[in-house]
Tab-separated table of C-alpha atoms in Angstrom:
chain	number	residue	atom	x	y	z
M	1	MET	CA	143.719	240.456	144.742
M	2	LEU	CA	145.024	237.525	143.122
M	3	PRO	CA	142.523	234.374	143.269
M	4	PRO	CA	143.951	231.527	145.724
M	5	TYR	CA	144.306	229.079	143.524
M	6	SER	CA	146.698	228.005	140.547
M	7	SER	CA	146.489	230.064	137.464
M	8	MET	CA	146.942	227.069	135.521
M	9	PRO	CA	143.856	226.281	133.125
M	10	GLU	CA	141.997	223.452	134.290
M	11	ALA	CA	141.970	221.639	131.192
M	12	ILE	CA	145.602	221.058	131.748
M	13	ALA	CA	145.480	220.938	135.550
M	14	TRP	CA	143.089	218.057	136.018
M	15	PRO	CA	144.757	215.618	133.220
M	16	LEU	CA	148.261	216.453	135.192
M	17	TRP	CA	146.766	216.074	138.465
M	18	ILE	CA	145.035	212.611	137.844
M	19	ILE	CA	148.628	211.287	136.533
M	20	THR	CA	150.001	212.652	139.511
M	21	ALA	CA	147.554	210.746	141.740
M	22	SER	CA	147.982	207.496	139.764
M	23	VAL	CA	151.799	207.677	140.079
M	24	THR	CA	151.003	208.165	144.072
M	25	ILE	CA	148.736	205.232	144.422
M	26	LEU	CA	150.777	202.733	142.293
M	27	ARG	CA	153.857	203.830	144.133
M	28	LEU	CA	152.242	203.287	147.403
M	29	ARG	CA	151.237	199.622	146.279
M	30	TRP	CA	154.484	198.709	144.496
M	31	CYS	CA	157.407	201.247	145.631
M	32	GLY	CA	157.881	201.258	149.357
M	33	ASP	CA	160.762	198.524	150.459
M	34	THR	CA	163.140	201.352	151.187
M	35	PHE	CA	163.260	204.463	153.713
M	36	ALA	CA	163.979	206.562	150.526
M	37	GLN	CA	160.799	205.290	148.504
M	38	ARG	CA	158.638	205.694	151.776
M	39	ARG	CA	159.749	209.276	152.018
M	40	ILE	CA	159.111	210.156	148.199
M	41	ASN	CA	155.649	208.434	148.883
M	42	GLY	CA	154.611	210.643	151.719
M	43	ALA	CA	156.102	213.667	149.722
M	44	LEU	CA	153.793	212.472	146.460
M	45	VAL	CA	150.692	212.188	149.025
M	46	GLY	CA	151.228	215.415	150.540
M	47	SER	CA	151.760	217.011	147.185
M	48	THR	CA	148.748	215.613	145.500
M	49	ILE	CA	146.560	216.488	148.252
M	50	ALA	CA	148.102	220.375	148.229
M	51	TRP	CA	147.779	220.482	144.329
M	52	LEU	CA	144.058	219.492	144.705
M	53	LEU	CA	143.372	222.359	146.797
M	54	LEU	CA	144.561	224.654	144.208
M	55	ILE	CA	142.133	223.800	141.531
M	56	ALA	CA	139.143	225.863	141.441
M	57	THR	CA	136.509	223.182	140.804
M	58	ALA	CA	137.738	221.049	143.464
M	59	GLN	CA	137.979	224.311	145.705
M	60	GLN	CA	134.269	224.630	144.932
M	61	TRP	CA	133.594	220.984	145.888
M	62	ILE	CA	135.344	221.498	149.365
M	63	VAL	CA	133.298	224.394	150.287
M	64	GLN	CA	130.184	222.537	149.448
M	65	LEU	CA	131.198	220.005	151.914
M	66	PHE	CA	133.084	221.877	154.212
M	67	GLY	CA	131.596	225.530	154.227
M	68	GLY	CA	134.364	227.079	156.315
M	69	LEU	CA	137.113	225.736	154.046
M	70	THR	CA	137.002	228.856	151.880
M	71	PRO	CA	139.370	228.900	148.780
M	72	ALA	CA	141.504	230.981	150.621
M	73	ARG	CA	141.851	228.935	153.528
M	74	GLN	CA	142.274	226.101	151.459
M	75	TYR	CA	145.019	227.723	149.851
M	76	GLN	CA	146.628	228.465	153.052
M	77	LEU	CA	146.458	224.586	154.079
M	78	ALA	CA	148.016	223.674	150.826
M	79	ASN	CA	151.003	225.889	151.636
M	80	ALA	CA	151.094	224.508	155.126
M	81	LEU	CA	151.116	221.007	153.803
M	82	MET	CA	153.977	221.737	151.331
M	83	ILE	CA	155.732	222.357	154.262
M	84	VAL	CA	155.748	218.702	155.173
M	85	VAL	CA	156.464	217.661	151.863
M	86	THR	CA	159.622	219.377	151.727
M	87	ALA	CA	160.069	218.076	155.294
M	88	GLU	CA	160.075	214.264	153.703
M	89	ALA	CA	162.480	215.410	150.841
M	90	TYR	CA	164.669	216.952	153.506
M	91	LEU	CA	164.640	213.546	155.137
M	92	MET	CA	165.540	211.352	152.059
M	93	ILE	CA	168.382	213.711	151.307
M	94	SER	CA	170.021	213.958	154.477
M	95	HIS	CA	169.687	210.126	155.495
M	96	ALA	CA	171.648	209.564	151.869
M	97	ARG	CA	174.278	212.471	152.007
M	98	GLN	CA	175.004	212.917	155.923
M	99	GLN	CA	176.816	210.530	158.671
M	100	ASN	CA	174.231	211.554	161.717
M	101	PRO	CA	171.114	213.018	160.237
M	102	LEU	CA	168.280	214.328	162.488
M	103	SER	CA	165.835	211.242	163.324
M	104	PRO	CA	162.523	211.494	161.247
M	105	ARG	CA	160.646	212.029	164.499
M	106	ILE	CA	162.325	215.288	165.211
M	107	VAL	CA	162.035	216.519	161.432
M	108	TYR	CA	158.380	215.538	161.749
M	109	ALA	CA	157.855	217.426	164.546
M	110	ALA	CA	159.568	220.444	163.427
M	111	ALA	CA	157.285	220.579	160.167
M	112	ALA	CA	154.385	220.069	162.195
M	113	ALA	CA	155.199	222.964	164.372
M	114	MET	CA	156.096	225.107	161.243
M	115	GLY	CA	152.940	224.189	159.459
M	116	LEU	CA	151.131	225.148	162.516
M	117	GLY	CA	153.052	228.469	162.851
M	118	TYR	CA	152.288	229.070	159.123
M	119	LEU	CA	148.682	228.576	160.006
M	120	VAL	CA	148.378	230.883	163.059
M	121	LEU	CA	150.282	233.590	161.148
M	122	GLY	CA	148.200	233.403	158.197
M	123	ASN	CA	144.548	233.055	160.180
M	124	PRO	CA	144.046	237.022	160.071
M	125	VAL	CA	145.197	237.113	156.150
M	126	VAL	CA	142.686	234.168	155.345
M	127	ALA	CA	140.124	235.752	157.607
M	128	GLY	CA	140.218	238.975	155.459
M	129	GLY	CA	140.165	236.949	152.351
M	130	GLY	CA	143.500	237.508	151.464
M	131	ILE	CA	146.156	235.442	150.093
M	132	VAL	CA	148.645	233.954	152.179
M	133	LEU	CA	152.538	233.993	151.317
M	134	GLN	CA	152.434	236.893	149.451
M	135	TYR	CA	150.762	239.316	151.170
M	136	PRO	CA	151.345	242.950	152.272
M	137	GLY	CA	151.835	242.697	156.228
M	138	TRP	CA	153.950	242.059	159.032
M	139	GLU	CA	153.111	238.351	158.694
M	140	ALA	CA	154.591	237.813	154.979
M	141	ALA	CA	158.304	237.739	156.334
M	142	PRO	CA	158.017	235.088	159.351
M	143	MET	CA	155.627	233.124	157.088
M	144	THR	CA	157.947	232.731	154.147
M	145	VAL	CA	160.813	231.875	156.431
M	146	LEU	CA	158.613	228.737	157.742
M	147	PHE	CA	157.537	228.215	153.969
M	148	VAL	CA	161.450	227.847	152.863
M	149	VAL	CA	163.385	226.318	155.691
M	150	PHE	CA	163.225	222.604	154.402
M	151	PRO	CA	164.026	223.648	150.514
M	152	TYR	CA	166.695	225.748	151.577
M	153	ALA	CA	168.425	222.798	153.530
M	154	CYS	CA	167.692	220.340	150.703
M	155	SER	CA	169.201	222.596	148.165
M	156	VAL	CA	172.115	223.125	150.115
M	157	LEU	CA	172.573	219.462	150.911
M	158	LEU	CA	172.508	218.988	147.158
M	159	VAL	CA	174.675	221.340	146.111
M	160	ALA	CA	177.228	220.463	148.581
M	161	ALA	CA	177.260	217.022	147.503
M	162	CYS	CA	177.509	217.864	144.015
M	163	VAL	CA	180.754	220.305	144.557
M	164	GLN	CA	182.027	217.024	146.629
M	165	GLU	CA	181.447	214.653	143.716
M	166	LEU	CA	183.277	217.004	141.125
M	167	ARG	CA	186.293	217.366	143.590
M	168	ALA	CA	186.761	213.646	143.118
M	169	ARG	CA	186.994	214.367	139.410
M	170	PRO	CA	184.705	211.711	137.812
M	171	PRO	CA	184.241	210.955	134.571
M	172	LEU	CA	183.057	213.505	132.043
M	173	THR	CA	179.334	212.097	131.856
M	174	ALA	CA	179.290	212.342	135.603
M	175	ARG	CA	180.928	215.762	135.991
M	176	VAL	CA	178.131	216.937	133.329
M	177	PHE	CA	175.366	215.467	135.370
M	178	TYR	CA	176.693	217.077	138.708
M	179	VAL	CA	177.132	220.461	137.076
M	180	LEU	CA	173.830	220.423	135.890
M	181	PHE	CA	172.316	219.214	139.149
M	182	MET	CA	174.170	221.895	141.060
M	183	ALA	CA	172.927	224.472	138.440
M	184	ILE	CA	169.172	223.636	138.964
M	185	PHE	CA	169.524	223.599	142.739
M	186	ALA	CA	171.792	226.591	142.842
M	187	GLY	CA	169.053	228.205	140.853
M	188	LEU	CA	166.334	226.777	143.541
M	189	ILE	CA	168.136	228.722	146.311
M	190	CYS	CA	167.993	232.300	144.092
M	191	SER	CA	164.498	231.521	143.482
M	192	LEU	CA	163.930	231.015	147.277
M	193	SER	CA	166.111	234.201	147.959
M	194	PHE	CA	163.749	235.775	145.605
M	195	GLY	CA	160.748	234.941	147.392
M	196	LEU	CA	162.314	235.526	150.780
M	197	SER	CA	163.411	239.132	149.965
M	198	THR	CA	160.271	239.849	148.455
M	199	SER	CA	158.325	238.913	152.000
M	200	PHE	CA	160.279	241.498	153.581
M	201	VAL	CA	159.148	243.814	151.408
M	202	LEU	CA	155.537	242.992	151.521
M	203	ALA	CA	156.350	243.236	155.475
M	204	THR	CA	156.956	246.638	155.458
M	205	GLY	CA	153.428	247.017	153.689
M	206	HIS	CA	154.543	247.871	149.970
M	207	VAL	CA	152.955	246.562	147.177
M	208	ASN	CA	154.501	247.310	143.870
M	209	ALA	CA	155.097	245.527	140.278
M	210	PHE	CA	158.126	243.678	141.950
M	211	THR	CA	155.929	242.167	144.710
M	212	GLU	CA	152.994	241.516	142.157
M	213	TYR	CA	155.139	239.685	140.145
M	214	ALA	CA	156.433	237.551	142.872
M	215	ALA	CA	153.101	236.660	143.899
M	216	ASN	CA	152.059	235.619	140.745
M	217	THR	CA	155.090	233.325	140.121
M	218	ASP	CA	155.317	232.050	143.802
M	219	ARG	CA	151.446	230.556	143.701
M	220	MET	CA	152.431	228.303	140.600
M	221	ALA	CA	155.935	227.382	142.091
M	222	PHE	CA	155.223	223.982	143.783
M	223	VAL	CA	152.755	223.164	141.203
M	224	MET	CA	155.416	222.892	138.499
M	225	ASP	CA	157.670	221.349	141.067
M	226	ILE	CA	155.195	218.773	141.438
M	227	ILE	CA	154.832	218.512	137.633
M	228	ALA	CA	158.681	217.903	137.229
M	229	PHE	CA	158.677	215.475	139.749
M	230	THR	CA	156.122	213.265	139.062
M	231	PRO	CA	158.015	211.776	136.027
M	232	LEU	CA	161.217	210.898	138.032
M	233	ALA	CA	159.092	209.428	140.546
M	234	ALA	CA	157.377	207.253	137.729
M	235	ILE	CA	160.493	205.762	137.016
M	236	PRO	CA	160.433	202.774	139.248
M	237	LEU	CA	156.761	202.291	137.868
M	238	VAL	CA	158.058	202.125	134.281
M	239	LEU	CA	160.799	199.789	134.990
M	240	ARG	CA	158.518	197.338	137.050
M	241	ALA	CA	156.488	197.408	133.826
M	242	PHE	CA	158.976	196.740	131.719
M	243	ASP	CA	159.654	193.834	134.191
M	244	ALA	CA	156.253	192.595	133.815
M	245	VAL	CA	156.237	192.352	130.178
M	246	ARG	CA	159.699	190.699	129.844
M	247	GLY	CA	158.855	188.524	133.050
M	248	ASP	CA	160.409	188.634	136.475
M	249	PRO	CA	163.867	189.431	135.870
M	250	VAL	CA	164.935	187.079	138.988
M	251	ALA	CA	162.936	184.066	137.719
M	252	ARG	CA	163.785	184.672	134.439
M	253	ALA	CA	167.605	184.356	135.540
M	254	LEU	CA	166.803	181.265	137.524
M	255	ALA	CA	165.352	179.723	134.576
M	256	GLU	CA	168.622	180.579	132.365
M	257	LEU	CA	171.163	179.106	134.974
M	258	THR	CA	169.012	175.808	135.991
M	259	PRO	CA	170.616	173.984	132.776
M	260	LEU	CA	173.918	175.163	133.652
M	261	TRP	CA	173.630	174.512	137.492
M	262	GLU	CA	172.047	170.682	137.250
M	263	GLY	CA	174.791	169.924	134.616
M	264	LEU	CA	177.805	171.076	137.014
M	265	THR	CA	175.888	169.760	140.280
M	266	ALA	CA	175.505	166.618	138.900
M	267	ALA	CA	179.009	165.777	138.786
M	268	CYS	CA	179.580	167.913	142.573
M	269	PRO	CA	176.088	167.069	144.371
M	270	ASP	CA	178.133	167.723	147.728
M	271	ILE	CA	178.127	171.724	146.930
M	272	VAL	CA	174.423	171.706	146.770
M	273	GLN	CA	172.811	173.039	150.197
M	274	PRO	CA	169.099	172.472	151.051
M	275	ARG	CA	166.958	175.484	150.726
M	276	PRO	CA	164.532	176.911	153.450
M	277	ASP	CA	160.960	176.391	152.431
M	278	ASN	CA	160.265	180.023	152.369
M	279	ALA	CA	163.179	180.957	150.413
M	280	GLY	CA	162.634	183.698	147.801
M	281	SER	CA	163.488	184.031	144.617
M	282	THR	CA	166.379	186.407	145.010
M	283	TYR	CA	167.705	184.056	147.864
M	284	ARG	CA	167.705	181.042	145.529
M	285	LEU	CA	169.161	182.916	142.698
M	286	HIS	CA	172.124	183.972	145.072
M	287	ARG	CA	172.476	180.394	146.300
M	288	MET	CA	172.514	179.112	142.311
M	289	VAL	CA	175.118	181.340	141.525
M	290	ILE	CA	177.280	180.638	144.455
M	291	GLU	CA	176.922	176.831	143.505
M	292	ILE	CA	177.757	177.238	140.021
M	293	ASN	CA	181.016	179.165	141.130
M	294	ASP	CA	181.641	176.205	143.560
M	295	ALA	CA	180.843	173.634	141.046
M	296	ILE	CA	183.417	175.060	138.451
M	297	LEU	CA	186.238	175.372	140.892
M	298	SER	CA	185.698	171.850	141.972
M	299	LEU	CA	186.119	170.737	138.262
M	300	LEU	CA	189.079	172.642	137.451
M	301	PRO	CA	191.342	169.791	137.836
M	302	TYR	CA	189.220	167.713	135.470
M	303	VAL	CA	189.852	170.422	132.498
M	304	PRO	CA	191.363	168.773	129.794
M	305	ASP	CA	194.603	169.930	128.259
M	306	HIS	CA	194.111	173.065	125.965
M	307	ASP	CA	195.876	176.214	124.651
M	308	PRO	CA	194.991	179.084	126.874
M	309	ALA	CA	195.102	181.443	124.196
M	310	ALA	CA	192.033	179.690	122.413
M	311	ALA	CA	190.020	179.763	125.711
M	312	THR	CA	189.529	183.196	126.088
M	313	ASP	CA	185.531	183.564	125.647
M	314	LEU	CA	182.701	181.872	126.621
M	315	ALA	CA	181.863	180.212	123.749
M	316	SER	CA	185.262	178.308	123.900
M	317	ILE	CA	185.189	177.706	127.852
M	318	ALA	CA	181.923	176.131	127.941
M	319	PRO	CA	182.958	172.859	125.797
M	320	LEU	CA	185.843	172.558	128.442
M	321	LEU	CA	183.687	172.786	131.312
M	322	ARG	CA	181.349	170.343	129.989
M	323	ALA	CA	184.429	168.046	129.272
M	324	ALA	CA	185.553	168.376	132.809
M	325	ARG	CA	182.275	167.744	134.004
M	326	ASP	CA	182.220	164.388	131.845
M	327	ALA	CA	185.629	163.537	133.094
M	328	LYS	CA	184.665	163.372	136.548
M	329	LEU	CA	181.558	161.734	136.386
M	330	ALA	CA	183.652	159.042	134.502
M	331	ALA	CA	185.806	158.658	137.528
M	332	THR	CA	188.828	160.207	135.696
M	333	PRO	CA	191.670	161.017	138.386
M	334	PRO	CA	192.019	164.578	138.687
M	335	ASN	CA	195.197	166.713	137.505
M	336	PHE	CA	195.709	169.376	139.889
M	337	ALA	CA	198.368	170.692	137.609
M	338	ALA	CA	195.487	171.475	134.791
M	339	ARG	CA	195.465	174.841	133.087
M	340	GLN	CA	192.994	177.216	134.900
M	341	LEU	CA	190.306	178.265	132.643
M	342	GLU	CA	189.735	182.269	132.742
M	343	ILE	CA	185.861	182.909	133.551
M	344	PRO	CA	185.234	186.772	133.861
M	345	GLY	CA	183.565	187.199	137.335
M	346	GLY	CA	181.314	190.018	138.533
M	347	ALA	CA	181.387	192.617	141.087
M	348	ASP	CA	177.930	192.212	142.000
M	349	LEU	CA	175.075	189.695	141.785
M	350	GLN	CA	173.452	191.374	138.946
M	351	THR	CA	176.674	191.103	136.855
M	352	GLU	CA	177.978	187.744	138.128
M	353	THR	CA	174.268	186.536	136.928
M	354	GLN	CA	174.499	188.237	133.741
M	355	VAL	CA	178.002	186.391	132.921
M	356	LEU	CA	177.140	183.069	134.035
M	357	SER	CA	173.775	183.300	131.874
M	358	ALA	CA	175.849	183.916	128.755
M	359	LEU	CA	178.019	181.045	130.087
M	360	ALA	CA	174.694	178.715	130.352
M	361	LYS	CA	173.434	179.799	126.995
M	362	GLU	CA	177.006	178.625	125.462
M	363	TRP	CA	176.739	175.240	127.661
M	364	SER	CA	173.402	174.644	126.104
M	365	ARG	CA	174.709	174.711	122.753
M	366	CYS	CA	177.297	172.143	123.525
M	367	ARG	CA	177.116	168.799	122.020
M	368	PRO	CA	178.238	165.831	124.333
M	369	SER	CA	182.236	166.429	124.506
M	370	PRO	CA	184.333	164.727	122.014
M	371	ILE	CA	187.003	165.017	124.170
M	372	PRO	CA	188.009	161.663	125.808
M	373	PRO	CA	188.270	161.896	129.621
M	374	GLY	CA	192.052	162.131	130.963
M	375	ALA	CA	192.819	164.200	127.835
M	376	PHE	CA	194.147	166.811	130.082
M	377	HIS	CA	197.436	164.826	130.701
M	378	SER	CA	200.417	165.973	128.631
């Protein structure tokens, strides 16, 4: 009979578990602002606890604290807990891909019912000291079915999503990504089918080399999944660390845009709107970008006469914009037939901020305009 815990050496298991636990704790602190992030956090919490129940030393500590929780029982609880973990994954994927996904309450209720059914079906096995999931007896089939429902659903949704994206003929890089992703989850479907077919063999009471191999691989399967998933879950933390080293990106953008905003709004004070006292940095950045763009539009009639072919980059646009600002401050009459400035825009706040930050750098390099007010008149 196989021992009811992971066969991974503890010298490897403990450091990896500590990394997973650390990622989980940090994510709970810093990455819970969206529905998907909260589902990932829930899955990580469950996975971290389930993995701990498979490490032999931890099992011994738990037995000392709770005598009734034998290693076999802990292995059973770990697998039941993974049903809830995969339900979290299903919620995240279904809410991202389906128009009318099941409500979290329904999914959690189903996961709790399946987990309870798994525990009830496995109780005779555990009472006899056996390993659940891959155990010769009629219980093997329904227990495995309960265990694979949510992983199957997640894999099918992801494969279908990849097929849908590939039908849209995306760029080559995206196509390669979708093909690889589809291959990974198609492989997971095959793996789940392998475990399910094994359970039907075990349900007849037969044990052979095939079922022994399945038992060895299945009891390691979700541990390897956790190890593979942890680096992906850590990506937002790594990005946050980079931002911490470089400084808050929103605060940095505000600092970069302030000279340009102050210079432009000095000539167009009427476009500046009061900020709420509790306005966050993102709101203030959004407001600043809007006001810079509004100021540029207001200054266009004051832009000096220039060769449009020579004003194609921000380095040549910034002096013209400064001259327009100076012209308005000098009360020069506007020329509504003045040539326009071709300033690139952005599809979202981030790209718009990047463009205006580059313009702000060129603005700061400009010396007081040598172009006299009214130079736009032909």
